[in-house]
PDB file of N, CA and C in Angstrom:
ATOM      1  N   UNK B   1       9.706  12.212   0.175  1.00 65.00           N
ATOM      2  CA  UNK B   1       9.802  11.301   1.310  1.00 65.00           C
ATOM      3  C   UNK B   1      10.041   9.867   0.853  1.00 65.00           C
ATOM      4  N   UNK B   2      10.671   9.111   1.700  1.00 66.00           N
ATOM      5  CA  UNK B   2      10.944   7.709   1.432  1.00 66.00           C
ATOM      6  C   UNK B   2       9.659   6.902   1.504  1.00 66.00           C
ATOM      7  N   UNK B   3       9.536   5.896   0.642  1.00 66.00           N
ATOM      8  CA  UNK B   3       8.393   4.991   0.686  1.00 66.00           C
ATOM      9  C   UNK B   3       8.890   3.565   0.729  1.00 66.00           C
ATOM     10  N   UNK B   4       8.183   2.736   1.484  1.00 64.00           N
ATOM     11  CA  UNK B   4       8.509   1.323   1.597  1.00 64.00           C
ATOM     12  C   UNK B   4       7.328   0.549   1.059  1.00 64.00           C
ATOM     13  N   UNK B   5       7.579  -0.346   0.113  1.00 63.00           N
ATOM     14  CA  UNK B   5       6.522  -1.156  -0.480  1.00 63.00           C
ATOM     15  C   UNK B   5       6.771  -2.600  -0.109  1.00 63.00           C
ATOM     16  N   UNK B   6       5.754  -3.251   0.404  1.00 59.00           N
ATOM     17  CA  UNK B   6       5.865  -4.657   0.767  1.00 59.00           C
ATOM     18  C   UNK B   6       4.818  -5.413  -0.044  1.00 59.00           C
ATOM     19  N   UNK B   7       5.259  -6.368  -0.836  1.00 59.00           N
ATOM     20  CA  UNK B   7       4.349  -7.129  -1.686  1.00 59.00           C
ATOM     21  C   UNK B   7       4.315  -8.574  -1.219  1.00 59.00           C
ATOM     22  N   UNK B   8       3.162  -9.012  -0.826  1.00 58.00           N
ATOM     23  CA  UNK B   8       2.985 -10.382  -0.370  1.00 58.00           C
ATOM     24  C   UNK B   8       1.579 -10.822  -0.693  1.00 58.00           C
ATOM     25  N   UNK B   9       1.401 -12.094  -0.732  1.00 59.00           N
ATOM     26  CA  UNK B   9       0.069 -12.645  -0.952  1.00 59.00           C
ATOM     27  C   UNK B   9      -0.327 -13.395   0.305  1.00 59.00           C
ATOM     28  N   UNK B  10      -0.972 -12.663   1.211  1.00 61.00           N
ATOM     29  CA  UNK B  10      -1.421 -13.291   2.437  1.00 61.00           C
ATOM     30  C   UNK B  10      -2.459 -12.410   3.110  1.00 61.00           C
ATOM     31  N   UNK B  11      -2.822 -12.777   4.297  1.00 70.00           N
ATOM     32  CA  UNK B  11      -3.823 -12.055   5.063  1.00 70.00           C
ATOM     33  C   UNK B  11      -3.439 -10.583   5.196  1.00 70.00           C
ATOM     34  N   UNK B  12      -4.366  -9.696   4.858  1.00 72.00           N
ATOM     35  CA  UNK B  12      -4.095  -8.263   4.884  1.00 72.00           C
ATOM     36  C   UNK B  12      -3.742  -7.769   6.278  1.00 72.00           C
ATOM     37  N   UNK B  13      -4.385  -8.297   7.308  1.00 74.00           N
ATOM     38  CA  UNK B  13      -4.087  -7.861   8.669  1.00 74.00           C
ATOM     39  C   UNK B  13      -2.635  -8.148   9.013  1.00 74.00           C
ATOM     40  N   UNK B  14      -2.159  -9.321   8.664  1.00 75.00           N
ATOM     41  CA  UNK B  14      -0.760  -9.686   8.925  1.00 75.00           C
ATOM     42  C   UNK B  14       0.166  -8.776   8.127  1.00 75.00           C
ATOM     43  N   UNK B  15      -0.152  -8.548   6.880  1.00 78.00           N
ATOM     44  CA  UNK B  15       0.668  -7.695   6.018  1.00 78.00           C
ATOM     45  C   UNK B  15       0.743  -6.290   6.589  1.00 78.00           C
ATOM     46  N   UNK B  16      -0.385  -5.742   7.005  1.00 79.00           N
ATOM     47  CA  UNK B  16      -0.441  -4.392   7.557  1.00 79.00           C
ATOM     48  C   UNK B  16       0.401  -4.304   8.840  1.00 79.00           C
ATOM     49  N   UNK B  17       0.294  -5.306   9.694  1.00 82.00           N
ATOM     50  CA  UNK B  17       1.069  -5.326  10.941  1.00 82.00           C
ATOM     51  C   UNK B  17       2.565  -5.417  10.657  1.00 82.00           C
ATOM     52  N   UNK B  18       2.948  -6.256   9.710  1.00 83.00           N
ATOM     53  CA  UNK B  18       4.360  -6.396   9.371  1.00 83.00           C
ATOM     54  C   UNK B  18       4.908  -5.111   8.752  1.00 83.00           C
ATOM     55  N   UNK B  19       4.131  -4.492   7.881  1.00 84.00           N
ATOM     56  CA  UNK B  19       4.583  -3.257   7.253  1.00 84.00           C
ATOM     57  C   UNK B  19       4.696  -2.145   8.283  1.00 84.00           C
ATOM     58  N   UNK B  20       3.757  -2.053   9.206  1.00 84.00           N
ATOM     59  CA  UNK B  20       3.828  -1.046  10.269  1.00 84.00           C
ATOM     60  C   UNK B  20       5.097  -1.257  11.100  1.00 84.00           C
ATOM     61  N   UNK B  21       5.431  -2.510  11.382  1.00 86.00           N
ATOM     62  CA  UNK B  21       6.662  -2.810  12.114  1.00 86.00           C
ATOM     63  C   UNK B  21       7.905  -2.432  11.324  1.00 86.00           C
ATOM     64  N   UNK B  22       7.878  -2.679  10.030  1.00 86.00           N
ATOM     65  CA  UNK B  22       8.991  -2.313   9.165  1.00 86.00           C
ATOM     66  C   UNK B  22       9.162  -0.802   9.122  1.00 86.00           C
ATOM     67  N   UNK B  23       8.056  -0.083   8.989  1.00 86.00           N
ATOM     68  CA  UNK B  23       8.118   1.379   8.920  1.00 86.00           C
ATOM     69  C   UNK B  23       8.703   1.985  10.187  1.00 86.00           C
ATOM     70  N   UNK B  24       8.493   1.335  11.304  1.00 87.00           N
ATOM     71  CA  UNK B  24       9.000   1.846  12.577  1.00 87.00           C
ATOM     72  C   UNK B  24      10.528   1.921  12.583  1.00 87.00           C
ATOM     73  N   UNK B  25      11.180   1.163  11.704  1.00 88.00           N
ATOM     74  CA  UNK B  25      12.646   1.158  11.643  1.00 88.00           C
ATOM     75  C   UNK B  25      13.195   2.215  10.682  1.00 88.00           C
ATOM     76  N   UNK B  26      12.317   2.936   9.984  1.00 87.00           N
ATOM     77  CA  UNK B  26      12.728   3.969   9.034  1.00 87.00           C
ATOM     78  C   UNK B  26      12.511   5.349   9.645  1.00 87.00           C
ATOM     79  N   UNK B  27      13.106   6.385   9.046  1.00 88.00           N
ATOM     80  CA  UNK B  27      12.919   7.737   9.573  1.00 88.00           C
ATOM     81  C   UNK B  27      11.435   8.129   9.603  1.00 88.00           C
ATOM     82  N   UNK B  28      11.084   8.966  10.587  1.00 85.00           N
ATOM     83  CA  UNK B  28       9.709   9.434  10.698  1.00 85.00           C
ATOM     84  C   UNK B  28       9.302  10.111   9.392  1.00 85.00           C
ATOM     85  N   UNK B  29       8.085   9.873   8.956  1.00 83.00           N
ATOM     86  CA  UNK B  29       7.592  10.439   7.703  1.00 83.00           C
ATOM     87  C   UNK B  29       7.668   9.465   6.544  1.00 83.00           C
ATOM     88  N   UNK B  30       8.367   8.337   6.736  1.00 85.00           N
ATOM     89  CA  UNK B  30       8.433   7.316   5.698  1.00 85.00           C
ATOM     90  C   UNK B  30       7.055   6.692   5.543  1.00 85.00           C
ATOM     91  N   UNK B  31       6.608   6.545   4.308  1.00 84.00           N
ATOM     92  CA  UNK B  31       5.290   5.986   4.052  1.00 84.00           C
ATOM     93  C   UNK B  31       5.407   4.571   3.522  1.00 84.00           C
ATOM     94  N   UNK B  32       4.401   3.779   3.798  1.00 87.00           N
ATOM     95  CA  UNK B  32       4.314   2.431   3.263  1.00 87.00           C
ATOM     96  C   UNK B  32       3.126   2.339   2.328  1.00 87.00           C
ATOM     97  N   UNK B  33       3.056   1.279   1.571  1.00 88.00           N
ATOM     98  CA  UNK B  33       1.940   1.091   0.640  1.00 88.00           C
ATOM     99  C   UNK B  33       1.569  -0.379   0.578  1.00 88.00           C
ATOM    100  N   UNK B  34       0.270  -0.640   0.563  1.00 87.00           N
ATOM    101  CA  UNK B  34      -0.246  -1.990   0.349  1.00 87.00           C
ATOM    102  C   UNK B  34      -1.164  -1.923  -0.859  1.00 87.00           C
ATOM    103  N   UNK B  35      -0.940  -2.810  -1.812  1.00 86.00           N
ATOM    104  CA  UNK B  35      -1.732  -2.871  -3.035  1.00 86.00           C
ATOM    105  C   UNK B  35      -2.495  -4.186  -3.043  1.00 86.00           C
ATOM    106  N   UNK B  36      -3.764  -4.123  -3.405  1.00 85.00           N
ATOM    107  CA  UNK B  36      -4.554  -5.340  -3.542  1.00 85.00           C
ATOM    108  C   UNK B  36      -5.288  -5.322  -4.873  1.00 85.00           C
ATOM    109  N   UNK B  37      -5.623  -6.490  -5.365  1.00 83.00           N
ATOM    110  CA  UNK B  37      -6.417  -6.558  -6.588  1.00 83.00           C
ATOM    111  C   UNK B  37      -7.901  -6.499  -6.270  1.00 83.00           C
ATOM    112  N   UNK B  38      -8.246  -6.492  -4.996  1.00 85.00           N
ATOM    113  CA  UNK B  38      -9.659  -6.401  -4.606  1.00 85.00           C
ATOM    114  C   UNK B  38      -9.901  -5.048  -3.945  1.00 85.00           C
ATOM    115  N   UNK B  39     -10.455  -5.038  -2.746  1.00 86.00           N
ATOM    116  CA  UNK B  39     -10.759  -3.776  -2.068  1.00 86.00           C
ATOM    117  C   UNK B  39     -10.394  -3.879  -0.592  1.00 86.00           C
ATOM    118  N   UNK B  40     -10.450  -2.749   0.095  1.00 87.00           N
ATOM    119  CA  UNK B  40     -10.140  -2.675   1.517  1.00 87.00           C
ATOM    120  C   UNK B  40     -11.404  -2.319   2.292  1.00 87.00           C
ATOM    121  N   UNK B  41     -11.498  -2.799   3.510  1.00 87.00           N
ATOM    122  CA  UNK B  41     -12.618  -2.428   4.370  1.00 87.00           C
ATOM    123  C   UNK B  41     -12.347  -1.034   4.943  1.00 87.00           C
ATOM    124  N   UNK B  42     -13.385  -0.409   5.469  1.00 90.00           N
ATOM    125  CA  UNK B  42     -13.197   0.914   6.088  1.00 90.00           C
ATOM    126  C   UNK B  42     -12.293   0.785   7.316  1.00 90.00           C
ATOM    127  N   UNK B  43     -12.380  -0.335   8.019  1.00 88.00           N
ATOM    128  CA  UNK B  43     -11.510  -0.576   9.167  1.00 88.00           C
ATOM    129  C   UNK B  43     -10.049  -0.653   8.759  1.00 88.00           C
ATOM    130  N   UNK B  44      -9.787  -1.305   7.629  1.00 86.00           N
ATOM    131  CA  UNK B  44      -8.412  -1.397   7.128  1.00 86.00           C
ATOM    132  C   UNK B  44      -7.894  -0.017   6.755  1.00 86.00           C
ATOM    133  N   UNK B  45      -8.751   0.796   6.163  1.00 89.00           N
ATOM    134  CA  UNK B  45      -8.353   2.146   5.772  1.00 89.00           C
ATOM    135  C   UNK B  45      -8.005   2.987   7.001  1.00 89.00           C
ATOM    136  N   UNK B  46      -8.800   2.889   8.047  1.00 90.00           N
ATOM    137  CA  UNK B  46      -8.530   3.648   9.277  1.00 90.00           C
ATOM    138  C   UNK B  46      -7.227   3.181   9.917  1.00 90.00           C
ATOM    139  N   UNK B  47      -7.033   1.880   9.980  1.00 86.00           N
ATOM    140  CA  UNK B  47      -5.816   1.318  10.581  1.00 86.00           C
ATOM    141  C   UNK B  47      -4.585   1.728   9.782  1.00 86.00           C
ATOM    142  N   UNK B  48      -4.677   1.657   8.463  1.00 87.00           N
ATOM    143  CA  UNK B  48      -3.550   2.033   7.606  1.00 87.00           C
ATOM    144  C   UNK B  48      -3.186   3.501   7.816  1.00 87.00           C
ATOM    145  N   UNK B  49      -4.197   4.338   7.922  1.00 88.00           N
ATOM    146  CA  UNK B  49      -3.954   5.770   8.105  1.00 88.00           C
ATOM    147  C   UNK B  49      -3.167   6.046   9.391  1.00 88.00           C
ATOM    148  N   UNK B  50      -3.454   5.307  10.445  1.00 86.00           N
ATOM    149  CA  UNK B  50      -2.747   5.532  11.713  1.00 86.00           C
ATOM    150  C   UNK B  50      -1.274   5.141  11.625  1.00 86.00           C
ATOM    151  N   UNK B  51      -0.922   4.295  10.653  1.00 83.00           N
ATOM    152  CA  UNK B  51       0.466   3.848  10.503  1.00 83.00           C
ATOM    153  C   UNK B  51       1.150   4.454   9.280  1.00 83.00           C
ATOM    154  N   UNK B  52       0.524   5.476   8.680  1.00 84.00           N
ATOM    155  CA  UNK B  52       1.087   6.150   7.505  1.00 84.00           C
ATOM    156  C   UNK B  52       1.284   5.174   6.341  1.00 84.00           C
ATOM    157  N   UNK B  53       0.302   4.301   6.152  1.00 87.00           N
ATOM    158  CA  UNK B  53       0.337   3.314   5.068  1.00 87.00           C
ATOM    159  C   UNK B  53      -0.711   3.697   4.027  1.00 87.00           C
ATOM    160  N   UNK B  54      -0.286   3.816   2.781  1.00 90.00           N
ATOM    161  CA  UNK B  54      -1.197   4.126   1.691  1.00 90.00           C
ATOM    162  C   UNK B  54      -1.763   2.829   1.142  1.00 90.00           C
ATOM    163  N   UNK B  55      -3.062   2.819   0.905  1.00 91.00           N
ATOM    164  CA  UNK B  55      -3.715   1.647   0.333  1.00 91.00           C
ATOM    165  C   UNK B  55      -4.090   1.935  -1.119  1.00 91.00           C
ATOM    166  N   UNK B  56      -3.819   0.975  -1.997  1.00 91.00           N
ATOM    167  CA  UNK B  56      -4.236   1.077  -3.390  1.00 91.00           C
ATOM    168  C   UNK B  56      -5.074  -0.149  -3.700  1.00 91.00           C
ATOM    169  N   UNK B  57      -6.354   0.087  -4.022  1.00 89.00           N
ATOM    170  CA  UNK B  57      -7.245  -1.038  -4.313  1.00 89.00           C
ATOM    171  C   UNK B  57      -7.136  -1.470  -5.773  1.00 89.00           C
ATOM    172  N   UNK B  58      -7.825  -2.537  -6.097  1.00 89.00           N
ATOM    173  CA  UNK B  58      -7.749  -3.110  -7.432  1.00 89.00           C
ATOM    174  C   UNK B  58      -8.163  -2.163  -8.537  1.00 89.00           C
ATOM    175  N   UNK B  59      -9.175  -1.353  -8.286  1.00 92.00           N
ATOM    176  CA  UNK B  59      -9.656  -0.409  -9.299  1.00 92.00           C
ATOM    177  C   UNK B  59      -8.571   0.624  -9.632  1.00 92.00           C
ATOM    178  N   UNK B  60      -7.961   1.199  -8.601  1.00 93.00           N
ATOM    179  CA  UNK B  60      -6.898   2.182  -8.832  1.00 93.00           C
ATOM    180  C   UNK B  60      -5.682   1.516  -9.473  1.00 93.00           C
ATOM    181  N   UNK B  61      -5.337   0.327  -9.003  1.00 88.00           N
ATOM    182  CA  UNK B  61      -4.196  -0.406  -9.543  1.00 88.00           C
ATOM    183  C   UNK B  61      -4.377  -0.677 -11.035  1.00 88.00           C
ATOM    184  N   UNK B  62      -5.566  -1.177 -11.404  1.00 89.00           N
ATOM    185  CA  UNK B  62      -5.851  -1.463 -12.820  1.00 89.00           C
ATOM    186  C   UNK B  62      -5.788  -0.186 -13.652  1.00 89.00           C
ATOM    187  N   UNK B  63      -6.302   0.915 -13.100  1.00 91.00           N
ATOM    188  CA  UNK B  63      -6.253   2.188 -13.810  1.00 91.00           C
ATOM    189  C   UNK B  63      -4.834   2.658 -14.043  1.00 91.00           C
ATOM    190  N   UNK B  64      -3.987   2.489 -13.046  1.00 87.00           N
ATOM    191  CA  UNK B  64      -2.587   2.907 -13.187  1.00 87.00           C
ATOM    192  C   UNK B  64      -1.854   2.042 -14.210  1.00 87.00           C
ATOM    193  N   UNK B  65      -2.145   0.757 -14.210  1.00 83.00           N
ATOM    194  CA  UNK B  65      -1.515  -0.124 -15.204  1.00 83.00           C
ATOM    195  C   UNK B  65      -1.973   0.279 -16.603  1.00 83.00           C
ATOM    196  N   UNK B  66      -3.259   0.552 -16.736  1.00 81.00           N
ATOM    197  CA  UNK B  66      -3.806   0.966 -18.025  1.00 81.00           C
ATOM    198  C   UNK B  66      -3.189   2.283 -18.471  1.00 81.00           C
ATOM    199  N   UNK B  67      -3.070   3.251 -17.569  1.00 74.00           N
ATOM    200  CA  UNK B  67      -2.452   4.535 -17.894  1.00 74.00           C
ATOM    201  C   UNK B  67      -1.005   4.353 -18.328  1.00 74.00           C
ATOM    202  N   UNK B  68      -0.277   3.488 -17.634  1.00 69.00           N
ATOM    203  CA  UNK B  68       1.122   3.237 -17.956  1.00 69.00           C
ATOM    204  C   UNK B  68       1.252   2.580 -19.330  1.00 69.00           C
ATOM    205  N   UNK B  69       0.344   1.654 -19.643  1.00 68.00           N
ATOM    206  CA  UNK B  69       0.371   0.985 -20.940  1.00 68.00           C
ATOM    207  C   UNK B  69       0.152   1.989 -22.065  1.00 68.00           C
ATOM    208  N   UNK B  70      -0.782   2.922 -21.861  1.00 70.00           N
ATOM    209  CA  UNK B  70      -1.055   3.939 -22.882  1.00 70.00           C
ATOM    210  C   UNK B  70       0.140   4.867 -23.090  1.00 70.00           C
ATOM    211  N   UNK B  71       0.858   5.184 -22.017  1.00 71.00           N
ATOM    212  CA  UNK B  71       1.985   6.115 -22.137  1.00 71.00           C
ATOM    213  C   UNK B  71       3.179   5.469 -22.840  1.00 71.00           C
ATOM    214  N   UNK B  72       3.220   4.140 -22.892  1.00 66.00           N
ATOM    215  CA  UNK B  72       4.321   3.440 -23.560  1.00 66.00           C
ATOM    216  C   UNK B  72       4.081   3.284 -25.046  1.00 66.00           C
ATOM    217  N   UNK B  73       2.877   3.572 -25.513  1.00 63.00           N
ATOM    218  CA  UNK B  73       2.569   3.394 -26.944  1.00 63.00           C
ATOM    219  C   UNK B  73       3.158   4.483 -27.803  1.00 63.00           C
TER     220      UNK B  73
END
């Protein structure tokens, strides 16, 4: 499936709303993703789920970067 990633440094609520609007212009089933270096509230997680948006928090992000660094060695 197609994925849309939007990277911005601003209020998460605004970012989530903008990404949900962007996803509405893509074929059904297209997923979005928001990555943060901190964490998400349970409310943000519920809202993201209703718009087919995947959330990646700082812990997962750091782990993925670390995994990628190890695979390049």
